[in-house]
Short mmCIF file of C-alpha atoms and ligand atoms in Angstrom, two decimals:
data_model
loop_
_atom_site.label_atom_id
_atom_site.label_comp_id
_atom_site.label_asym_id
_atom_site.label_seq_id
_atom_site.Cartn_x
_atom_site.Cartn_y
_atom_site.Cartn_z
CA UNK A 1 -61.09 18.18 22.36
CA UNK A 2 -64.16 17.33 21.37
CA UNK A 3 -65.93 19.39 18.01
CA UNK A 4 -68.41 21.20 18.89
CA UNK A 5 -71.95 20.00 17.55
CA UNK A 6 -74.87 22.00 15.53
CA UNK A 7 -77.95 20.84 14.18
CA UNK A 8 -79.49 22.31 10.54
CA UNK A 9 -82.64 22.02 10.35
CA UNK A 10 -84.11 22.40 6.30
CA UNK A 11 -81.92 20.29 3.61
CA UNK A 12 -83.07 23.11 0.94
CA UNK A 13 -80.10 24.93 -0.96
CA UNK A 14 -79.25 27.44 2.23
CA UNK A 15 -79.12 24.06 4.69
CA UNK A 16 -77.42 22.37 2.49
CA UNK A 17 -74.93 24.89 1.76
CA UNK A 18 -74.83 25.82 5.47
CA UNK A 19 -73.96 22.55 6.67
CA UNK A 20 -71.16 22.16 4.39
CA UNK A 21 -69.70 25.43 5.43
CA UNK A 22 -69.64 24.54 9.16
CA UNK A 23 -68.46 21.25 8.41
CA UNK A 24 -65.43 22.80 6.99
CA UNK A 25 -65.49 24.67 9.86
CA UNK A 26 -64.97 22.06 11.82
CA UNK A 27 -67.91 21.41 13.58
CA UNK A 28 -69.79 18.45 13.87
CA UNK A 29 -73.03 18.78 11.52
CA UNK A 30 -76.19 16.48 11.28
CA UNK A 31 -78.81 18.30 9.23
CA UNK A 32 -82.60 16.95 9.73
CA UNK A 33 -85.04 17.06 7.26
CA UNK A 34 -88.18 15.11 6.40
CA UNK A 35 -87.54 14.49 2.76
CA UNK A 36 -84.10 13.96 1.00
CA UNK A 37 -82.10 17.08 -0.25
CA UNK A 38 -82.80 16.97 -4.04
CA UNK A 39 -86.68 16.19 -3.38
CA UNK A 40 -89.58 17.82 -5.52
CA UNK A 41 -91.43 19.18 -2.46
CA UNK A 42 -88.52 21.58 -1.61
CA UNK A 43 -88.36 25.25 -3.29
CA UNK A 44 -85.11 24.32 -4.31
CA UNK A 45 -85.68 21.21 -6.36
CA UNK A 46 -87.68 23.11 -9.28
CA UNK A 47 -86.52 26.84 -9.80
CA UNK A 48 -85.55 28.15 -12.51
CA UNK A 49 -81.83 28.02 -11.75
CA UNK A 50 -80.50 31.73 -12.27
CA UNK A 51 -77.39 33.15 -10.59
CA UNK A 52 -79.68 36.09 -10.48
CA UNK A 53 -77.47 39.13 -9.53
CA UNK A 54 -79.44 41.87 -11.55
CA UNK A 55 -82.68 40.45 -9.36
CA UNK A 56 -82.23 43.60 -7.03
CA UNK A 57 -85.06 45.10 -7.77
CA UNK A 58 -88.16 43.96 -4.92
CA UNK A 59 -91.18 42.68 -6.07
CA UNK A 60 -93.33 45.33 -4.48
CA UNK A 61 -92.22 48.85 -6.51
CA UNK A 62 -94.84 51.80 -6.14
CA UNK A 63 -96.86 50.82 -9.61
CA UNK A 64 -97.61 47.19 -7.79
CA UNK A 65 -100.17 49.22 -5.45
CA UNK A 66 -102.19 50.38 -8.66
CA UNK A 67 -102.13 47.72 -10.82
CA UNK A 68 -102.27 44.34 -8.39
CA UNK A 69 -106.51 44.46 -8.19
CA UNK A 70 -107.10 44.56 -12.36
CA UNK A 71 -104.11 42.07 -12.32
CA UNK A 72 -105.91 39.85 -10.29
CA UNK A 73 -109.19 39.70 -12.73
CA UNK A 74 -106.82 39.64 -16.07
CA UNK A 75 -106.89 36.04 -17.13
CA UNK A 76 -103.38 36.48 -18.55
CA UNK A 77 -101.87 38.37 -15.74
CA UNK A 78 -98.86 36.54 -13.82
CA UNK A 79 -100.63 36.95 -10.27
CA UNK A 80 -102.57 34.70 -8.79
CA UNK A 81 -105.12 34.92 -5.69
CA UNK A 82 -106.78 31.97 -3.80
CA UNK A 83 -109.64 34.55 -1.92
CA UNK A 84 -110.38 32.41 0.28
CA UNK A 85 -106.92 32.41 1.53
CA UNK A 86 -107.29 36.59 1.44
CA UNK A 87 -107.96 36.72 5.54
CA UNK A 88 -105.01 34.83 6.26
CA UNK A 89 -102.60 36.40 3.20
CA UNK A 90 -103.48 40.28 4.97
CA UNK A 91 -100.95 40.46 7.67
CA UNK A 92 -98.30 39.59 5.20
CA UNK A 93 -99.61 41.44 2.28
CA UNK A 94 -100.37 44.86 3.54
CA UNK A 95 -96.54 45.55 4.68
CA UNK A 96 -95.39 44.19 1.56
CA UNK A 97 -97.65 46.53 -0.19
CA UNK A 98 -96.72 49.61 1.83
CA UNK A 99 -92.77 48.62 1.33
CA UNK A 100 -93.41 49.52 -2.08
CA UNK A 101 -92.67 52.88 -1.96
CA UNK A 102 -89.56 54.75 -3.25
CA UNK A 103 -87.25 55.05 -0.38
CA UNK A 104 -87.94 51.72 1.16
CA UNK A 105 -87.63 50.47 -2.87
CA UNK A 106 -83.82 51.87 -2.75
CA UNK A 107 -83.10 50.44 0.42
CA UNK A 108 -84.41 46.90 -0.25
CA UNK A 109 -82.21 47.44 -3.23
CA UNK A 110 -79.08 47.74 -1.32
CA UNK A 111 -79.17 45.16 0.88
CA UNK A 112 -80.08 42.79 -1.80
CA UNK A 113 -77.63 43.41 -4.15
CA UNK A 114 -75.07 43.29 -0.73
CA UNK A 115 -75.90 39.72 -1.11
CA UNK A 116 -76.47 39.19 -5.18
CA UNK A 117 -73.66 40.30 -6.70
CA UNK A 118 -71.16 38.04 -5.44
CA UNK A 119 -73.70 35.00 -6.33
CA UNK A 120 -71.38 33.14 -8.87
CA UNK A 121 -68.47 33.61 -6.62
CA UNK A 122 -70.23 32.35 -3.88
CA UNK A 123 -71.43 29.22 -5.80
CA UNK A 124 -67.49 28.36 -7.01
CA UNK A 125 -66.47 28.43 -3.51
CA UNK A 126 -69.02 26.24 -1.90
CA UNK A 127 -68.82 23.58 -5.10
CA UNK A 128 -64.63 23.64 -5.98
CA UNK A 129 -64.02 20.30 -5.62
CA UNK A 130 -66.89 18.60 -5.27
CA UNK A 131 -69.60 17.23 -8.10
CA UNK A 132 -71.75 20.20 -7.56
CA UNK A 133 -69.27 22.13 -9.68
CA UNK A 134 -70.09 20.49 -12.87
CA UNK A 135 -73.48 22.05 -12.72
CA UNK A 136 -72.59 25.31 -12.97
CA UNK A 137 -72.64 27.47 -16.36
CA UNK A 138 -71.51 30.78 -17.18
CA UNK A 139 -72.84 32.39 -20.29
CA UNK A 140 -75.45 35.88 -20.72
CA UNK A 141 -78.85 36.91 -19.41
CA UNK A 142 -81.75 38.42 -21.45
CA UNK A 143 -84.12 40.20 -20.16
CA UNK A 144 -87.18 39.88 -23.44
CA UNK A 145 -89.31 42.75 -23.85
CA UNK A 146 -92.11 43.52 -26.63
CA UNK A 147 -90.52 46.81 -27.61
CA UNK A 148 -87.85 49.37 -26.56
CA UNK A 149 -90.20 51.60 -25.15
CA UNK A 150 -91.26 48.80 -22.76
CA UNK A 151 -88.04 48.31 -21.67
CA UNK A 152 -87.60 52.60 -20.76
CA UNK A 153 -91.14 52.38 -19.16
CA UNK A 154 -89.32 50.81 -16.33
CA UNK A 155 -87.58 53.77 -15.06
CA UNK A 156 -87.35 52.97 -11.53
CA UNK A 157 -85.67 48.93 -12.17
CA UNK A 158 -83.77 50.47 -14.87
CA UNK A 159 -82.58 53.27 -12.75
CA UNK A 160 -82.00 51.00 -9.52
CA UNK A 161 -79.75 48.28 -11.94
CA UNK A 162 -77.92 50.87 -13.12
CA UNK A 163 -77.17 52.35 -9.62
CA UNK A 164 -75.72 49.43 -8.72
CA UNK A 165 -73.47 49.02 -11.84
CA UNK A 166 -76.04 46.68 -13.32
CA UNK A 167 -75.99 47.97 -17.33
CA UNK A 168 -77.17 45.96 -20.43
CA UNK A 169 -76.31 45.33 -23.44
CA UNK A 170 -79.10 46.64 -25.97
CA UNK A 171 -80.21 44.61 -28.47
CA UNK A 172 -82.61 45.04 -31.19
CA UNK A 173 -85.07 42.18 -33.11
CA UNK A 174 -82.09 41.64 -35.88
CA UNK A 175 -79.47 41.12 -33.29
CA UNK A 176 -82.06 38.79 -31.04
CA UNK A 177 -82.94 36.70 -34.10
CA UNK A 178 -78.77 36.40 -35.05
CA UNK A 179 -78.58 34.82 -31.78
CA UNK A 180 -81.70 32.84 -31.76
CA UNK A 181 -83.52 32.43 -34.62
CA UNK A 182 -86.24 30.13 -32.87
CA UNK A 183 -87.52 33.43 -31.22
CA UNK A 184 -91.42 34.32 -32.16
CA UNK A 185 -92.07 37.87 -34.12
CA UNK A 186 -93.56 39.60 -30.20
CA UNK A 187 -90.15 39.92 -28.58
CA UNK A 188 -88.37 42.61 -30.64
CA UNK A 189 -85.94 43.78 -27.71
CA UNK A 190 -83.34 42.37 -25.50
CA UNK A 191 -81.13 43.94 -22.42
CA UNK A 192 -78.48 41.56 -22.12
CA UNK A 193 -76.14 41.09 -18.74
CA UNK A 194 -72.58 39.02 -19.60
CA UNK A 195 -71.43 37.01 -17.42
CA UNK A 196 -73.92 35.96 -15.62
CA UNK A 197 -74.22 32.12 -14.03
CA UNK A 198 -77.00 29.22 -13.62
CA UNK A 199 -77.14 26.24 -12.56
CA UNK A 200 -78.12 23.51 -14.88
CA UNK A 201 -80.36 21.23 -12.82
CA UNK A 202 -81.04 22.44 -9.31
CA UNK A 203 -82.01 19.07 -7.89
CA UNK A 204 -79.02 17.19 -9.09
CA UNK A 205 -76.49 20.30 -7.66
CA UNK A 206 -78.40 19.69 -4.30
CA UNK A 207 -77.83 16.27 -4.63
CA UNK A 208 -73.87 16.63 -5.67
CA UNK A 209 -73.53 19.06 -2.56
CA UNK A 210 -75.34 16.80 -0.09
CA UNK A 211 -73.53 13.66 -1.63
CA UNK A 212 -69.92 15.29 -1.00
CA UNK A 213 -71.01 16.72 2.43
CA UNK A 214 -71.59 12.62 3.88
CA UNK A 215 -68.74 11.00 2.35
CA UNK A 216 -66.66 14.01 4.63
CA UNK A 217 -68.27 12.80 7.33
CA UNK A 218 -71.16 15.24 7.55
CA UNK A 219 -74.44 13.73 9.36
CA UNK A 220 -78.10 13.55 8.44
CA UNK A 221 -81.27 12.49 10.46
CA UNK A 222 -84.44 11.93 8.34
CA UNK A 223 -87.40 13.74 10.62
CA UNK A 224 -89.59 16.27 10.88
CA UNK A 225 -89.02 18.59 13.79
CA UNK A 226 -92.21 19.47 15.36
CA UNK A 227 -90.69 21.71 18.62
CA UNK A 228 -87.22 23.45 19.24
CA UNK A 229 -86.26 24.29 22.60
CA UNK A 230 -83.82 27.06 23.37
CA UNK A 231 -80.81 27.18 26.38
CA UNK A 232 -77.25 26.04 27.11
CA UNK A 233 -78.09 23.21 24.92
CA UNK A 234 -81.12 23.95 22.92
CA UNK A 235 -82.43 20.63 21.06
CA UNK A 236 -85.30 19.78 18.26
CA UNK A 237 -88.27 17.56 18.69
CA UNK A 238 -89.03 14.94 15.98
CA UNK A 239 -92.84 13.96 14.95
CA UNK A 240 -91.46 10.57 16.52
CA UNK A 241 -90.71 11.85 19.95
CA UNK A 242 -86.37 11.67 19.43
CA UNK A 243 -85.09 14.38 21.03
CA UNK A 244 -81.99 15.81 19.23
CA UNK A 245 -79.36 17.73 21.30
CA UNK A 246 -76.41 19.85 19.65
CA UNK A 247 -74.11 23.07 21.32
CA UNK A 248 -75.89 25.16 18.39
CA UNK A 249 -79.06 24.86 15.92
CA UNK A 250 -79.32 26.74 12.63
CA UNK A 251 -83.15 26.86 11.16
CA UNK A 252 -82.76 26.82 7.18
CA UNK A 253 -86.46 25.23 6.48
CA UNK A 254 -87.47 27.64 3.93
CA UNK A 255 -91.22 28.67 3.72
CA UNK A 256 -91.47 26.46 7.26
CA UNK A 257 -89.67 28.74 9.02
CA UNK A 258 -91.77 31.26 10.37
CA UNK A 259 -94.06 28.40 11.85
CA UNK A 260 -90.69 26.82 13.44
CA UNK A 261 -89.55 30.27 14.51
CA UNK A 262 -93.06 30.84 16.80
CA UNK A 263 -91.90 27.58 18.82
CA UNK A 264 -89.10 30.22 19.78
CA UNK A 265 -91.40 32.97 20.38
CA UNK A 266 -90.83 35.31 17.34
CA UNK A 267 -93.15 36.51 14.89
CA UNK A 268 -91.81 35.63 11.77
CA UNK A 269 -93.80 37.22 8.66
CA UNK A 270 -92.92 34.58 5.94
CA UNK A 271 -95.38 33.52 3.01
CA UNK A 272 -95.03 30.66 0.98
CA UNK A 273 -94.92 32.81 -2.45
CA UNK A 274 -95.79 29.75 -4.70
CA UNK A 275 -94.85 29.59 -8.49
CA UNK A 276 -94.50 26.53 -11.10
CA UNK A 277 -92.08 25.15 -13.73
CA UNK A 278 -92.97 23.58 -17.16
CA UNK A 279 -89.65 21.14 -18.18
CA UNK A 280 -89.89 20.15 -21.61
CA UNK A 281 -87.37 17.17 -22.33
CA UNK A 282 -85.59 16.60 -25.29
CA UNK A 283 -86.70 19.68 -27.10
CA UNK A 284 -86.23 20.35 -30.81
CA UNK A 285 -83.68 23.24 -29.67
CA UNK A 286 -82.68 24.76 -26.83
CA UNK A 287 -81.99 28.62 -25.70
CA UNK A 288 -78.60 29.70 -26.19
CA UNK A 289 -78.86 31.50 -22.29
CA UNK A 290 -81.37 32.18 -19.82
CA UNK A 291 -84.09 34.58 -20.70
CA UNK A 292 -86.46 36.58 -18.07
CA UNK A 293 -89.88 36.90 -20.39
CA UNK A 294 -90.37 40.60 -18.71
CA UNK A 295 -93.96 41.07 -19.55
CA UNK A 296 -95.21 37.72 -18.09
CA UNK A 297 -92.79 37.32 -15.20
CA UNK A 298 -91.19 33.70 -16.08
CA UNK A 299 -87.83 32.64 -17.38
CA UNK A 300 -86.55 30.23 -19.40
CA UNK A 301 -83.35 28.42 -18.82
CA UNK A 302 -81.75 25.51 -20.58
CA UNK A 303 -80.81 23.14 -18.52
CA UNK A 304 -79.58 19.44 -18.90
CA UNK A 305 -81.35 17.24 -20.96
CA UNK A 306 -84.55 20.16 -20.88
CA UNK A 307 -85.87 23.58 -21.42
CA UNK A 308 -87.47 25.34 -18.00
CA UNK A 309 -90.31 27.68 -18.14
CA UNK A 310 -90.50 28.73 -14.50
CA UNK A 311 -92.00 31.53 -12.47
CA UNK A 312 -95.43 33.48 -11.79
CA UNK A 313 -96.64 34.18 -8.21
CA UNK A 314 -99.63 32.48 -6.45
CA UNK A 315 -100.63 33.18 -2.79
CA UNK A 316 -102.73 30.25 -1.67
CA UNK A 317 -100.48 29.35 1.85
CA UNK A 318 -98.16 26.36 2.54
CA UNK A 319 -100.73 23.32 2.47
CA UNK A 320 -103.05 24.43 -0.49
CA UNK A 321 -102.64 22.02 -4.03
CA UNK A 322 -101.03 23.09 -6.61
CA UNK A 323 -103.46 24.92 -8.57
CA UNK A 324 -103.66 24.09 -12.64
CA UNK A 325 -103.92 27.60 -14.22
CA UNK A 326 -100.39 28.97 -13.59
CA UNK A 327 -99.05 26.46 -15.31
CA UNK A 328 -101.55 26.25 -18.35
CA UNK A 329 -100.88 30.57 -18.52
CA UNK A 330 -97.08 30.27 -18.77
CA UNK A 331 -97.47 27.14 -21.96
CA UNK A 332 -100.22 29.88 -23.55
CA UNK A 333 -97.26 32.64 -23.42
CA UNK A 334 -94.28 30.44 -23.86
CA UNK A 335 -95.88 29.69 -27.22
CA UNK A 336 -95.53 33.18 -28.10
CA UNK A 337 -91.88 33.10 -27.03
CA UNK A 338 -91.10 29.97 -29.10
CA UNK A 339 -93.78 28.99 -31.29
CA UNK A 340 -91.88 26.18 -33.19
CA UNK A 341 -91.05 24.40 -29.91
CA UNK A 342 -91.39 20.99 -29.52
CA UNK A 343 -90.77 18.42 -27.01
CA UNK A 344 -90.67 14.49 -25.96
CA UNK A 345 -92.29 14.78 -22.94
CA UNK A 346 -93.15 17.56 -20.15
CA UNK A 347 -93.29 17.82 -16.12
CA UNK A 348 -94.52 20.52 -14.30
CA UNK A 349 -94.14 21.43 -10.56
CA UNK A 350 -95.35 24.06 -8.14
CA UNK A 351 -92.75 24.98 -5.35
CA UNK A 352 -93.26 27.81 -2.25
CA UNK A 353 -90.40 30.53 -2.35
CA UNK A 354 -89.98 31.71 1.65
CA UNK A 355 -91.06 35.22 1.24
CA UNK A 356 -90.54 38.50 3.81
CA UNK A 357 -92.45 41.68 3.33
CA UNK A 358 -89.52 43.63 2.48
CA UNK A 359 -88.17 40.78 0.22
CA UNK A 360 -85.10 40.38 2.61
CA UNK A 361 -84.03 37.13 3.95
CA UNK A 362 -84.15 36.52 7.92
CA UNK A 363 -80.01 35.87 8.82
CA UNK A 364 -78.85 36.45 12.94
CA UNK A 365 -79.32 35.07 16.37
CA UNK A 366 -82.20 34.66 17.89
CA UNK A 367 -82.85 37.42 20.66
CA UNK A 368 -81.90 36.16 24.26
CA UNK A 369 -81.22 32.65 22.67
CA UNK A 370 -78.01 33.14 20.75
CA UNK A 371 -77.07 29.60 20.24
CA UNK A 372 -80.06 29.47 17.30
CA UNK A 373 -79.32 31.06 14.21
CA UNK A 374 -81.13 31.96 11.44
CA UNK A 375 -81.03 31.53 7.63
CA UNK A 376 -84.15 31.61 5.62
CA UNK A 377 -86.27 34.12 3.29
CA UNK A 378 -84.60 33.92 0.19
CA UNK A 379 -87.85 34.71 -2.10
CA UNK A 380 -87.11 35.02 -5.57
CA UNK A 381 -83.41 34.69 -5.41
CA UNK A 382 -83.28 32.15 -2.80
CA UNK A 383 -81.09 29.55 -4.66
CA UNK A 384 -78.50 33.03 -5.68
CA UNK A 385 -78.18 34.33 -2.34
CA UNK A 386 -78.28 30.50 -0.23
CA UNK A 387 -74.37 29.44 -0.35
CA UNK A 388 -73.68 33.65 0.75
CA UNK A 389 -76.66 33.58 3.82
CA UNK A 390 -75.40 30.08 4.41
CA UNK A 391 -71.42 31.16 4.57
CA UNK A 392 -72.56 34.36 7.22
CA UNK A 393 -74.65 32.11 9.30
CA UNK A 394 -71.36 29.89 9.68
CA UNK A 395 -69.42 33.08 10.53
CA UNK A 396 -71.73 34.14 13.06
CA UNK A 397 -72.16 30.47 14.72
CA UNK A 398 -68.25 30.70 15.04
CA UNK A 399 -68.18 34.07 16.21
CA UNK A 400 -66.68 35.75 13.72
CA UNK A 401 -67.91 39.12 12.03
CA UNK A 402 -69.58 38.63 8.78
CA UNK A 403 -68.40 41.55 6.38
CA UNK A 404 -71.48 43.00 6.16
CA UNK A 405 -74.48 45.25 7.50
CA UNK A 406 -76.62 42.18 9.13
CA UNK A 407 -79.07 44.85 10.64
CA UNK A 408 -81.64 44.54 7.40
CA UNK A 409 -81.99 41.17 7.60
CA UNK A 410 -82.64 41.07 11.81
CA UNK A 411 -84.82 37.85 12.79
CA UNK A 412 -87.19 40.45 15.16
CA UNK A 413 -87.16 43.25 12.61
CA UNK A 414 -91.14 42.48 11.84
C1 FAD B 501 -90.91 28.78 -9.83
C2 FAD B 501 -89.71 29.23 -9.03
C3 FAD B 501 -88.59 29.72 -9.69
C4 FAD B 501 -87.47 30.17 -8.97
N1 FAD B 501 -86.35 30.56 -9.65
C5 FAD B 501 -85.27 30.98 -8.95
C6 FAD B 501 -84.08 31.34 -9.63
O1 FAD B 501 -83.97 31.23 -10.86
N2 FAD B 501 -83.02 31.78 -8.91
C7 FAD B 501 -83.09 31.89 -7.54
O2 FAD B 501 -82.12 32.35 -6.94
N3 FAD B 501 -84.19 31.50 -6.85
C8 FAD B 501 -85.27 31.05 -7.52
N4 FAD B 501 -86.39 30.65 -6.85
C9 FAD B 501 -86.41 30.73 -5.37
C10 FAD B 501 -85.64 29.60 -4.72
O3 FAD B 501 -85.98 28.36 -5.31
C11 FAD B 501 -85.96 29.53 -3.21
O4 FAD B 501 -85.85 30.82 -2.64
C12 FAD B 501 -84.93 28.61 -2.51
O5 FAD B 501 -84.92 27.36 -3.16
C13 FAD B 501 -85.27 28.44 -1.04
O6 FAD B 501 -84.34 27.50 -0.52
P1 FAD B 501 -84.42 27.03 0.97
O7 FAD B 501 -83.29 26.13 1.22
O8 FAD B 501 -84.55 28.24 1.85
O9 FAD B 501 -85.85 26.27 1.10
P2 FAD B 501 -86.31 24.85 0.51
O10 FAD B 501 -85.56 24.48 -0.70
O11 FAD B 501 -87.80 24.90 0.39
O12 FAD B 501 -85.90 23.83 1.64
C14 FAD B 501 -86.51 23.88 2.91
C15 FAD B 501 -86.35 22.51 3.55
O13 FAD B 501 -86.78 22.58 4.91
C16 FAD B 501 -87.42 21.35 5.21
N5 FAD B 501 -88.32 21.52 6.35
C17 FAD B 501 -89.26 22.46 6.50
N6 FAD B 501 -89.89 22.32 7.67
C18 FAD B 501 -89.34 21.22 8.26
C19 FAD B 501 -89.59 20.57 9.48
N7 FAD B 501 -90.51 20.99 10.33
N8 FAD B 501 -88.84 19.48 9.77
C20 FAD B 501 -87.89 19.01 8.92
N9 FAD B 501 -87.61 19.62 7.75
C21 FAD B 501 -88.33 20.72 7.43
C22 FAD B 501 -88.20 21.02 3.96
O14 FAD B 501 -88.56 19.64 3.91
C23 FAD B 501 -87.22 21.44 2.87
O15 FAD B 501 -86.42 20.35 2.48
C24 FAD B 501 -87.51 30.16 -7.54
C25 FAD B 501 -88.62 29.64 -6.88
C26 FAD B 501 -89.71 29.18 -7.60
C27 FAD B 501 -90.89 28.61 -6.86
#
């Protein structure tokens, strides 16, 4: 008998990781993509590589009402605001504002860390055996502060980690400075996770995965798909005109989604929540583990060859440049994390995160169409949770029950 055939549309980390899962599955896979898995213009080329399962905390928490207008003015806040892109931002940004309240906070919380804390697992699985694996490190995480006291002002995040068994290590300016004596005299406390996983060049590790899924026999079309039609046998439209039949289609495009998802009807809320890397090459040292700079919302991860500064948030839509002031705010602070650094050479990069109001990914069927699937919406944590959304959209396109609540993450829950 003949295998049956599914198309994955979006060679980012979850189609990727999605089409090697069904292919193991048996299935015959072609993903389609414009660019080449492992390309700069994909969120999952340049982030900053964490395993992130403490990152169950949403971005919108009840303080982000109160403080996002003066953050918006202060030159060295981590926010950043095209207005003229306000209009357009408003449908998106007033229920992410209003999920920011306690209850919905805890809840968000939940069905995050239902797909978080599993992350490094979830990574071994998809990569034994293949390349990939190589680029994979386990070591600690350190969340920087100024001070203790700015650590304990963050009751709620504090309280939520520690809810779900997420407890640091404390570590005072002595014990930071025995581990790295590079860091600069404003960080003078660390919370500290063990065992906690990155990856150690995100494009490469897309690459490895991609690489190993074709030379099993897994199939790629280079195309962008302007139009999917649902049915029996629902197919994808290229900007050529090809028309691309399969039994099933899964739509992984990242930030695209929600425009490919209106070609099936839904209403999709999905922002491109931008942010930028710095990768300094051949520095004069490197971080002995990935740091999270609390107070100015980057990290820092040592990766192959380099030292990444990524993170921030800019809201400016899919299409807009890259903008240069995100990038010139996290050198100004990085300097103040390592003031000693140096460094042969530097690239910097601005990528769109696929963002949902309730900073949830989008992971199901597709109402009265059930042969399209979804898996998108990964936000901050997108490259964590991919290989885990990828694995449950497999389950789902087989029939099988995923082992978990998928009623959070509904495609027609906006
Ligand atoms: C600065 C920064 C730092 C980050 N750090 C981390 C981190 O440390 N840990 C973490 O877990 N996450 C992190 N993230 C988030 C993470 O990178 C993203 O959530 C994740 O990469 C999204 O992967 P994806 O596969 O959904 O989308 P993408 O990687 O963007 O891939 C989507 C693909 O779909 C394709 N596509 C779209 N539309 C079409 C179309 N019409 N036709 C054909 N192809 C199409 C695109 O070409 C692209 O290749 C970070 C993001 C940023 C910006």
């Amino acid at each position: 008998m003949q295998a049956k055939s599914i198309l994955v549309i979006g060679g980012g980390i979850t189609g990727v990781s999605a089409a090697e899962w069904l292919r193991r599955d048996g299935w015959q896979v072609t993903l389609v993509d414009r660019l080449h898995p492992g390309d700069p213009d994909q969120a999952s080329f340049g982030n900053a590589g964490l395993l992130a399962r403490t990152s169950v905390v949403p971005v919108s928490v009840p303080s982000l009402l109160r403080k996002a207008p003066s953050m918006l003015f202060d030159p060295n806040s981590p926010l950043f605001l095209r207005w003229q892109y306000l209009p357009q931002l408003l449908p998106w940004l007033v229920p992410f504002l209003r999920n920011g309240n306690i209850d919905k906070v805890k809840q968000i919380a939940k069905s995050l860390a239902a797909l978080t804390y599993d992350t490094t697992d979830q990574h071994r699985a998809l990569s034994k055996g293949t390349p990939a694996s190589d680029f994979i490190r386990m070591g600690e995480f350190v969340n920087l502060y100024r001070s203790k006291a700015d650590f304990d002002a963050d009751h709620l995040g504090n309280a939520i980690r520690a809810k779900h068994g997420l407890v640091p290590e404390h570590l005072d300016r002595r014990q930071l400075i025995d581990r790295d004596q590079h860091l600069g005299p404003s960080y003078n406390f660390g919370a500290v996770f063990k065992d906690y996983g990155w990856i150690t060049s995100p494009s490469n590790y897309i690459k490895a995965l991609f690489g190993y899924f074709q030379s099993q026999g897994g199939g790629f079309t280079h195309g962008e798909v302007v139009d999917i039609c649902a049915g029996e046998n629902p197919s994808l439209t290229l900007a050529d005109g090809e028309i691309l039949k399969a039994d099933k289609i899964l739509l992984c495009a990242g930030a695209w989604s929600g425009k490919l998802a209106k070609k099936l009807g839904l209403s999709v809320k999905l922002e491109a929540e931008r942010g930028y890397h710095i990768s300094m090459y051949n520095p004069n040292f490197t971080a002995p583990n990935p740091y999270m700079i609390t107070d100015r919302k980057f990290a820092i991860t040592p990766m192959d060859g380099m030292l990444r500064a990524a993170g921030v948030v800019e809201f400016a839509g899919l299409d807009a440049p890259p903008s240069t002031a995100p990038t010139a705010l996290i050198k100004k602070h990085l300097k103040k994390v390592y003031p000693t650094l140096e460094f042969t050479h530097e690239t910097v990069w601005m990528g769109r995160r696929p963002s949902t109001p309730d900073s949830l990914p989008v992971i199901g069927t597709t109402p009265n169409a059930p042969n399209i699937l979804h898996a998108y919406g990964g936000q901050h944590v997108g490259l964590t949770i991919g290989p885990k959304i990828a694995r449950i959209a497999a389950d789902l396109a087989a029939g099988r029950s995923p082992n978990i609540d998928l009623e959070p993450y509904r495609v027609d829950r906006f």
